[in-house]
Coordinates of C-alpha atoms in Angstrom, one line a residue:
X1 CA 0.0 0.0 0.0
X2 CA 1.3 3.4 -0.9
X3 CA 0.0 6.8 0.4
X4 CA 0.3 10.0 -1.4
X5 CA 0.5 12.6 1.4
X6 CA 0.2 16.3 0.7
X7 CA -0.3 19.4 2.8
X8 CA -3.6 21.4 2.6
X9 CA -2.0 23.8 0.0
X10 CA -0.9 20.9 -2.2
X11 CA 2.8 21.1 -1.4
X12 CA 4.9 18.2 -0.2
X13 CA 5.2 18.1 3.5
X14 CA 8.5 19.6 4.8
X15 CA 11.1 17.1 6.0
X16 CA 14.4 18.7 7.0
X17 CA 14.1 21.9 4.8
X18 CA 13.1 23.9 7.9
X19 CA 16.2 23.2 10.0
X20 CA 18.6 25.7 8.4
X21 CA 16.2 28.5 9.0
X22 CA 15.7 27.7 12.7
X23 CA 18.3 29.2 15.0
X24 CA 18.6 31.4 18.0
X25 CA 15.3 33.1 19.0
X26 CA 13.3 31.2 16.4
X27 CA 14.5 27.9 17.7
X28 CA 13.5 28.9 21.2
X29 CA 10.0 29.8 20.1
X30 CA 9.6 26.4 18.4
X31 CA 11.3 24.2 21.1
X32 CA 8.0 22.9 22.3
X33 CA 6.5 21.8 19.0
X34 CA 6.2 18.3 20.5
X35 CA 3.5 19.7 22.9
X36 CA 0.1 21.3 22.1
X37 CA 0.1 25.0 21.4
X38 CA -2.9 25.6 23.7
X39 CA -3.0 24.9 27.4
X40 CA -6.2 22.9 27.8
X41 CA -6.4 23.3 31.5
X42 CA -5.9 27.1 31.5
X43 CA -8.4 27.3 28.7
X44 CA -11.0 25.3 30.5
X45 CA -10.5 27.3 33.7
X46 CA -11.0 30.5 31.7
X47 CA -14.1 29.1 30.1
X48 CA -15.5 28.1 33.5
X49 CA -15.0 31.6 34.9
X50 CA -16.4 33.2 31.7
X51 CA -19.5 31.0 31.9
X52 CA -20.1 32.1 35.5
X53 CA -20.2 35.7 34.2
X54 CA -22.5 34.8 31.4
X55 CA -24.9 33.1 33.7
X56 CA -24.9 36.0 36.2
X57 CA -25.0 38.9 33.8
X58 CA -27.1 37.5 31.0
X59 CA -29.3 34.9 32.5
X60 CA -29.8 36.1 36.1
X61 CA -29.7 39.9 35.8
X62 CA -30.8 39.8 32.2
X63 CA -34.1 38.2 33.1
X64 CA -34.8 40.1 36.3
X65 CA -37.5 42.7 35.9
X66 CA -35.8 44.8 38.6
X67 CA -32.8 45.2 36.2
X68 CA -32.6 47.3 33.1
X69 CA -33.2 45.9 29.6
X70 CA -30.3 48.0 28.4
X71 CA -27.5 50.2 29.7
X72 CA -27.6 52.7 26.8
X73 CA -24.5 54.5 25.7
X74 CA -23.8 56.7 22.7
X75 CA -21.7 55.0 20.0
X76 CA -18.5 57.0 20.7
X77 CA -18.7 56.5 24.4
X78 CA -19.5 52.8 24.0
X79 CA -16.5 52.3 21.7
X80 CA -14.2 53.8 24.4
X81 CA -15.7 51.8 27.2
X82 CA -15.2 48.5 25.3
X83 CA -11.7 49.4 24.0
X84 CA -12.3 47.5 20.8
X85 CA -8.9 48.0 19.1
X86 CA -7.1 44.8 18.3
X87 CA -3.4 44.7 19.1
X88 CA -0.3 42.6 18.5
X89 CA 0.1 41.4 22.0
X90 CA -2.5 39.4 24.1
X91 CA -4.0 40.3 27.4
X92 CA -4.2 38.7 30.8
X93 CA -7.0 36.3 31.7
X94 CA -8.3 38.7 34.3
X95 CA -8.6 41.5 31.7
X96 CA -10.3 39.1 29.3
X97 CA -12.9 38.2 31.9
X98 CA -13.5 41.9 32.5
X99 CA -14.1 42.2 28.7
X100 CA -16.6 39.4 28.8
X101 CA -18.5 41.2 31.6
X102 CA -18.4 44.5 29.7
X103 CA -19.9 42.9 26.6
X104 CA -22.7 41.3 28.7
X105 CA -23.3 44.6 30.6
X106 CA -23.6 46.9 27.6
X107 CA -25.5 44.5 25.4
X108 CA -29.3 44.5 25.0
X109 CA -30.9 41.9 27.3
X110 CA -33.1 40.2 24.7
X111 CA -34.2 37.6 27.3
X112 CA -35.6 40.2 29.6
X113 CA -39.4 40.0 30.1
X114 CA -39.7 43.6 29.1
X115 CA -37.8 43.3 25.8
X116 CA -40.8 43.5 23.5
X117 CA -38.8 44.9 20.6
X118 CA -38.1 42.0 18.2
X119 CA -39.6 38.6 17.2
X120 CA -36.7 36.7 18.9
X121 CA -37.4 37.9 22.4
X122 CA -37.2 35.5 25.4
X123 CA -35.2 32.5 26.3
X124 CA -35.7 28.7 26.7
X125 CA -33.1 27.2 28.9
X126 CA -33.2 23.7 27.3
X127 CA -32.8 25.3 23.9
X128 CA -29.9 27.4 25.3
X129 CA -28.3 24.2 26.5
X130 CA -28.5 22.9 23.0
X131 CA -26.9 26.0 21.6
X132 CA -24.0 25.7 24.1
X133 CA -23.6 22.0 23.2
X134 CA -23.4 22.6 19.4
X135 CA -20.9 25.5 19.9
X136 CA -18.7 23.2 22.0
X137 CA -18.9 20.3 19.6
X138 CA -18.1 22.7 16.6
X139 CA -19.0 20.4 13.7
X140 CA -20.3 20.9 10.2
X141 CA -23.6 19.5 9.1
X142 CA -22.6 18.2 5.7
X143 CA -21.7 14.6 6.1
X144 CA -22.7 11.7 8.4
X145 CA -19.0 11.1 8.7
X146 CA -18.4 14.3 10.8
X147 CA -21.9 14.9 12.2
X148 CA -23.6 11.5 12.7
X149 CA -25.7 12.5 15.7
X150 CA -26.9 15.8 14.1
X151 CA -27.6 14.3 10.6
X152 CA -30.1 11.9 12.2
X153 CA -31.4 14.6 14.5
X154 CA -32.0 17.1 11.8
X155 CA -33.9 14.5 9.7
X156 CA -36.1 13.7 12.7
X157 CA -36.9 17.3 13.6
X158 CA -37.7 18.1 10.0
X159 CA -40.0 15.1 9.8
X160 CA -41.8 16.3 13.0
X161 CA -42.3 19.8 11.5
X162 CA -43.5 18.4 8.2
X163 CA -46.1 16.2 10.1
X164 CA -47.5 19.4 11.7
X165 CA -47.8 20.9 8.2
X166 CA -49.7 17.8 7.2
X167 CA -47.2 16.0 5.0
X168 CA -46.3 12.3 5.6
X169 CA -43.3 12.6 3.2
X170 CA -41.1 15.3 2.0
X171 CA -37.7 17.0 2.4
X172 CA -36.2 20.0 4.0
X173 CA -33.2 21.8 5.5
X174 CA -32.3 24.1 8.3
X175 CA -31.2 27.4 6.8
X176 CA -29.4 30.5 8.2
X177 CA -32.6 32.5 8.6
X178 CA -36.1 32.8 7.1
X179 CA -34.9 35.1 4.3
X180 CA -32.6 32.3 3.0
X181 CA -35.5 29.8 3.3
X182 CA -37.6 32.1 1.1
X183 CA -34.8 32.4 -1.4
X184 CA -34.4 28.6 -1.5
X185 CA -38.1 28.3 -2.4
X186 CA -37.7 30.7 -5.3
X187 CA -34.7 28.9 -6.6
X188 CA -36.3 25.5 -6.4
X189 CA -39.5 26.7 -8.1
X190 CA -37.3 28.1 -11.0
X191 CA -35.2 25.0 -11.2
X192 CA -38.3 22.8 -11.4
X193 CA -39.7 24.8 -14.3
X194 CA -36.4 25.5 -16.0
X195 CA -33.8 22.9 -14.9
X196 CA -31.4 24.1 -17.5
X197 CA -30.9 27.3 -15.5
X198 CA -28.5 25.4 -13.2
X199 CA -25.9 24.9 -16.0
X200 CA -26.8 27.6 -18.6
X201 CA -27.7 30.5 -16.4
X202 CA -30.3 33.1 -17.0
X203 CA -29.7 34.0 -20.7
X204 CA -32.4 31.7 -22.1
X205 CA -35.1 32.3 -19.6
X206 CA -38.3 34.3 -20.2
X207 CA -39.4 37.1 -17.8
X208 CA -40.4 35.4 -14.6
X209 CA -42.8 36.9 -12.1
X210 CA -43.3 36.3 -8.4
X211 CA -46.5 37.3 -6.6
X212 CA -46.7 38.3 -2.9
X213 CA -48.8 40.7 -0.8
X214 CA -47.9 44.3 0.0
X215 CA -47.4 43.2 3.6
X216 CA -45.0 40.4 2.9
X217 CA -41.5 40.3 4.2
X218 CA -38.8 42.3 2.4
X219 CA -36.8 39.2 1.8
X220 CA -39.0 38.3 -1.2
X221 CA -37.7 41.4 -3.0
X222 CA -34.1 40.7 -1.8
X223 CA -34.4 37.1 -3.0
X224 CA -35.6 38.2 -6.4
X225 CA -32.6 40.6 -6.7
X226 CA -30.1 38.0 -5.5
X227 CA -31.4 35.3 -7.9
X228 CA -31.4 37.6 -10.9
X229 CA -35.2 37.6 -11.2
X230 CA -35.3 41.3 -10.5
X231 CA -37.3 43.4 -8.1
X232 CA -39.4 44.8 -10.9
X233 CA -40.8 41.3 -11.4
X234 CA -42.2 41.1 -7.9
X235 CA -45.9 41.8 -8.3
X236 CA -47.6 43.1 -5.2
X237 CA -51.1 41.8 -4.4
X238 CA -53.6 43.9 -2.5
X239 CA -54.6 43.0 1.1
X240 CA -57.8 43.5 3.1
X241 CA -58.2 45.6 6.2
X242 CA -56.7 42.8 8.3
X243 CA -53.5 42.7 6.1
X244 CA -54.4 39.4 4.4
X245 CA -53.8 38.8 0.7
X246 CA -56.9 39.1 -1.5
X247 CA -57.0 35.9 -3.6
X248 CA -59.2 37.5 -6.3
X249 CA -56.6 40.3 -6.8
X250 CA -53.9 37.6 -7.0
X251 CA -55.9 35.8 -9.8
X252 CA -56.3 39.0 -11.8
X253 CA -52.7 39.9 -11.5
X254 CA -51.5 36.5 -12.6
X255 CA -53.8 36.8 -15.7
X256 CA -52.4 40.2 -16.4
X257 CA -48.8 39.1 -16.2
X258 CA -49.5 36.2 -18.6
X259 CA -51.2 38.6 -21.1
X260 CA -48.0 40.8 -21.0
X261 CA -45.8 37.8 -21.9
X262 CA -44.4 37.0 -18.5
X263 CA -44.2 33.6 -17.0
X264 CA -45.7 33.4 -13.5
X265 CA -43.3 31.4 -11.3
X266 CA -44.3 31.5 -7.6
X267 CA -46.8 32.8 -5.1
X268 CA -45.3 33.7 -1.7
X269 CA -48.0 33.8 1.0
X270 CA -47.4 34.9 4.5
X271 CA -48.5 33.2 7.7
X272 CA -47.9 36.0 10.3
X273 CA -46.9 39.2 8.7
X274 CA -44.1 41.1 10.4
X275 CA -46.1 44.1 11.5
X276 CA -49.8 43.1 11.8
X277 CA -49.3 39.4 12.3
X278 CA -51.8 38.7 9.5
X279 CA -52.4 35.2 8.1
X280 CA -53.1 35.0 4.3
X281 CA -56.1 32.7 3.3
X282 CA -53.9 29.8 2.3
X283 CA -56.8 27.5 1.1
X284 CA -58.1 30.1 -1.3
X285 CA -54.6 31.0 -2.5
X286 CA -53.9 27.3 -3.1
X287 CA -57.0 27.2 -5.4
X288 CA -55.5 30.1 -7.5
X289 CA -52.0 28.4 -7.6
X290 CA -53.5 25.1 -8.7
X291 CA -55.6 26.9 -11.4
X292 CA -52.4 28.5 -12.8
X293 CA -50.0 25.7 -12.0
X294 CA -47.8 27.9 -9.8
X295 CA -45.4 26.9 -7.0
X296 CA -47.0 27.9 -3.7
X297 CA -44.6 29.0 -0.9
X298 CA -45.7 29.9 2.6
X299 CA -43.5 32.3 4.6
X300 CA -44.5 31.1 8.0
X301 CA -41.3 32.3 9.7
X302 CA -43.3 34.1 12.3
X303 CA -46.6 32.3 12.4
X304 CA -45.7 28.7 11.6
X305 CA -45.7 27.7 15.3
X306 CA -49.5 28.0 15.5
X307 CA -49.5 24.6 14.0
X308 CA -48.7 23.2 17.4
X309 CA -52.0 24.6 18.8
X310 CA -55.3 22.9 18.2
X311 CA -56.9 26.2 19.1
X312 CA -55.1 28.3 16.6
X313 CA -53.8 26.0 13.8
X314 CA -57.0 27.0 11.8
X315 CA -55.1 30.2 10.9
X316 CA -53.0 28.1 8.5
X317 CA -55.8 26.1 7.0
X318 CA -54.7 24.9 3.6
X319 CA -50.9 25.0 4.3
X320 CA -50.7 21.3 3.5
X321 CA -51.4 22.3 -0.2
X322 CA -48.3 24.3 -0.4
X323 CA -45.1 23.2 -2.1
X324 CA -42.8 24.8 0.5
X325 CA -42.9 26.3 3.9
X326 CA -40.4 28.5 5.7
X327 CA -40.7 28.3 9.5
X328 CA -38.5 30.0 12.2
X329 CA -38.8 28.2 15.6
X330 CA -36.5 30.9 17.0
X331 CA -39.4 33.3 16.9
X332 CA -42.7 32.2 18.6
X333 CA -41.1 29.1 20.2
X334 CA -38.0 31.0 21.5
X335 CA -35.6 28.3 20.3
X336 CA -32.9 30.9 20.0
X337 CA -31.1 32.5 17.0
X338 CA -30.9 31.0 14.6
X339 CA -33.4 28.2 14.0
X340 CA -35.0 28.4 10.6
X341 CA -36.4 25.4 8.6
X342 CA -37.3 25.1 5.0
X343 CA -39.9 22.3 4.5
X344 CA -40.8 20.8 1.2
X345 CA -43.6 18.5 0.1
X346 CA -41.3 17.3 -2.7
X347 CA -40.1 13.6 -2.7
X348 CA -38.0 13.7 -5.9
X349 CA -34.8 15.0 -4.3
X350 CA -35.3 18.4 -5.9
X351 CA -33.1 20.1 -3.2
X352 CA -30.1 18.0 -4.1
X353 CA -30.7 18.1 -7.9
X354 CA -30.9 21.9 -7.8
X355 CA -27.9 22.6 -5.5
X356 CA -25.5 19.7 -5.8
X357 CA -21.9 20.2 -7.0
X358 CA -20.7 16.6 -6.3
X359 CA -17.5 17.6 -4.5
X360 CA -15.5 14.4 -4.6
X361 CA -13.4 15.3 -1.5
X362 CA -16.6 15.3 0.6
X363 CA -19.3 13.3 -1.1
X364 CA -17.6 10.1 -2.2
X365 CA -20.0 7.6 -3.5
X366 CA -18.0 4.5 -2.3
X367 CA -18.3 5.3 1.4
X368 CA -18.9 2.4 3.9
X369 CA -22.3 3.9 5.0
X370 CA -25.5 5.1 3.3
X371 CA -24.3 8.2 1.3
X372 CA -27.9 9.5 1.3
X373 CA -27.1 10.6 4.9
X374 CA -24.6 13.1 3.5
X375 CA -26.9 16.1 3.5
X376 CA -24.4 18.8 2.4
X377 CA -25.1 18.7 -1.3
X378 CA -28.7 19.8 -0.7
X379 CA -27.4 23.1 0.5
X380 CA -25.9 26.1 -1.2
X381 CA -23.5 26.3 1.8
X382 CA -20.5 24.2 2.4
X383 CA -20.1 25.1 6.1
X384 CA -23.5 24.8 7.8
X385 CA -24.2 25.2 11.5
X386 CA -26.1 22.7 13.5
X387 CA -29.4 24.4 14.3
X388 CA -31.6 21.4 15.0
X389 CA -30.3 20.6 18.5
X390 CA -31.8 23.6 20.3
X391 CA -35.3 22.8 19.0
X392 CA -34.9 19.1 19.5
X393 CA -33.8 19.4 23.2
X394 CA -36.6 22.0 23.9
X395 CA -39.2 19.8 22.2
X396 CA -38.0 16.7 24.2
X397 CA -38.2 18.8 27.4
X398 CA -41.8 20.1 27.1
X399 CA -43.3 18.0 24.3
X400 CA -45.7 19.1 21.6
X401 CA -48.3 19.8 24.2
X402 CA -45.9 22.2 26.1
X403 CA -45.1 24.1 22.9
X404 CA -48.8 24.3 22.1
X405 CA -49.4 25.9 25.6
X406 CA -46.7 28.5 24.8
X407 CA -48.5 29.5 21.6
X408 CA -51.9 29.7 23.3
X409 CA -50.5 31.7 26.2
X410 CA -49.0 34.2 23.7
X411 CA -52.5 34.7 22.2
X412 CA -54.0 35.2 25.7
X413 CA -51.4 37.9 26.4
X414 CA -52.2 39.7 23.2
X415 CA -55.9 39.6 23.8
X416 CA -55.4 40.8 27.4
X417 CA -53.2 43.7 26.2
X418 CA -55.9 44.8 23.7
X419 CA -58.6 44.7 26.3
X420 CA -56.7 46.7 28.8
X421 CA -55.7 49.2 26.1
X422 CA -59.3 49.8 25.2
X423 CA -60.1 50.6 28.9
X424 CA -57.6 53.4 29.0
X425 CA -59.1 56.6 27.7
X426 CA -57.1 58.5 25.1
X427 CA -54.6 55.7 24.5
X428 CA -53.7 56.9 21.0
X429 CA -50.3 58.0 19.9
X430 CA -49.3 60.5 17.2
X431 CA -46.4 59.8 14.9
X432 CA -44.3 62.5 16.5
X433 CA -44.8 60.9 19.9
X434 CA -43.7 57.3 19.3
X435 CA -40.1 58.1 18.5
X436 CA -39.8 60.4 21.6
X437 CA -41.2 57.7 23.9
X438 CA -38.9 55.1 22.3
X439 CA -35.9 57.3 23.0
X440 CA -36.9 57.8 26.6
X441 CA -37.5 54.1 27.3
X442 CA -34.2 53.1 25.7
X443 CA -32.1 55.7 27.6
X444 CA -33.8 54.8 30.9
X445 CA -33.5 51.1 30.1
X446 CA -36.9 50.2 31.5
X447 CA -38.2 48.3 28.5
X448 CA -37.8 48.1 24.7
X449 CA -40.6 48.1 22.2
X450 CA -40.5 48.7 18.4
X451 CA -42.5 51.2 16.4
X452 CA -43.3 51.7 12.8
X453 CA -45.8 53.2 10.4
X454 CA -48.1 51.0 8.3
X455 CA -49.3 52.2 4.9
X456 CA -50.8 55.6 5.4
X457 CA -51.2 55.1 9.2
X458 CA -49.0 57.0 11.6
X459 CA -46.3 55.4 13.8
X460 CA -47.5 52.9 16.3
X461 CA -45.9 50.5 18.8
X462 CA -45.7 46.8 17.9
X463 CA -45.8 44.5 20.9
X464 CA -44.1 41.1 20.8
X465 CA -45.6 39.0 23.6
X466 CA -44.7 35.3 23.1
X467 CA -41.7 35.0 25.6
X468 CA -42.4 32.2 28.1
X469 CA -41.0 34.6 30.8
X470 CA -43.9 37.0 30.3
X471 CA -46.9 37.5 32.7
X472 CA -49.8 39.8 32.8
X473 CA -47.9 42.0 35.1
X474 CA -45.5 42.8 32.2
X475 CA -48.5 43.7 30.0
X476 CA -49.7 46.1 32.7
X477 CA -46.2 47.5 33.1
X478 CA -46.0 48.2 29.3
X479 CA -49.2 50.3 29.4
X480 CA -48.2 52.1 32.6
X481 CA -44.8 52.8 31.2
X482 CA -46.0 54.2 27.9
X483 CA -48.3 56.5 29.8
X484 CA -45.5 57.6 32.2
X485 CA -43.0 58.2 29.4
X486 CA -45.5 60.2 27.3
X487 CA -47.5 62.1 29.9
X488 CA -45.9 65.4 29.1
X489 CA -46.2 65.1 25.3

């Protein structure tokens, strides 16, 4: 048996060619090449101390309603406090631990019960344990060879999510965010219709059009730009007063596009719009998609988790008729960033056909195990983080029934907040007022809530109330604090 050994850069490994260059100080620096470069014991002691700081500052203080949501500093001041400059020489362990504490201190506490600002608020401790575990194991989810546990785990978690959609078979992938999941759906729809695009590119394609509501996520436009479809070919469909796509307008716009020589490609529905939380009427949209033979994609990044709830899953009636679904458990389920799944009804291996490059140094076909477990060629990425563990461990901890209770509880909080708001006379905000109140709450650090306009409406606050750490006391605090911060306006 002969082995042809080369280094990573293709050069023959050095034998004695290094010796003449090593003398004096250089030799002293390299005298311990027979020992590891990193001191494991010192590193583990540092990590242990850093972990204590993280638990105290982020998880204890960061979830305590008596503590601030943020310690606001202006950018110039913050940069000085953190001493961000990178230098040639290293620092002491004591100084590094102080830096860990500073980062925690001046960061926004997104797990705080009064962080209502974004759709990733809150913390689940089982999911967090999964996040720590995957970071420590530091593997790449592309082959069974290097990630056997996580390949099997991802397949099982995706199967569980597909079952909730209503599919007994299918495919899927964890993606780096819902925006990428939406882009995958567009690419797959195009490949299915024009498979030659993979090898020949765009030159021979007709003008393709994508249909989505005016309230859909901006990633639909970004995806069209990124994939070469073009933002001018995103056709916006009207919505009703509740922010839901109007299927009749969709049908008319598809007919119009066809009459103008375009080829309709995909309809991107939304289950839980970013601002209003509206759910498009999926069943009626599916009728339109079937009529015109279009790929139906559901962006359920925000709202997909209602599928756990018997009480609220009706909001996604008809989702099983879709070709693809994007779902972010890091939102309503608080699995932690990032946890984003693309789910497909397809059973023809479309994901792999569309994205494979058959890299022979990774995806050898003569391996000693089932090469179908090498998932990497389904993805446009080579390096892919393990994002299934956080959801798997949380799901194992509380079960489907526990996740359903979280969803139901979020709806209860939302209803309670609306009822209490109606009882408060004059609880209306002008567009000039919202930014001022936001500035005051941030600088005092008492809570954090986002605001935005919607169409021709003035600025309003958008409350995110799904964190499992929330109680009705936090709803009452929000209303009281808004009144307090704006009483002189």
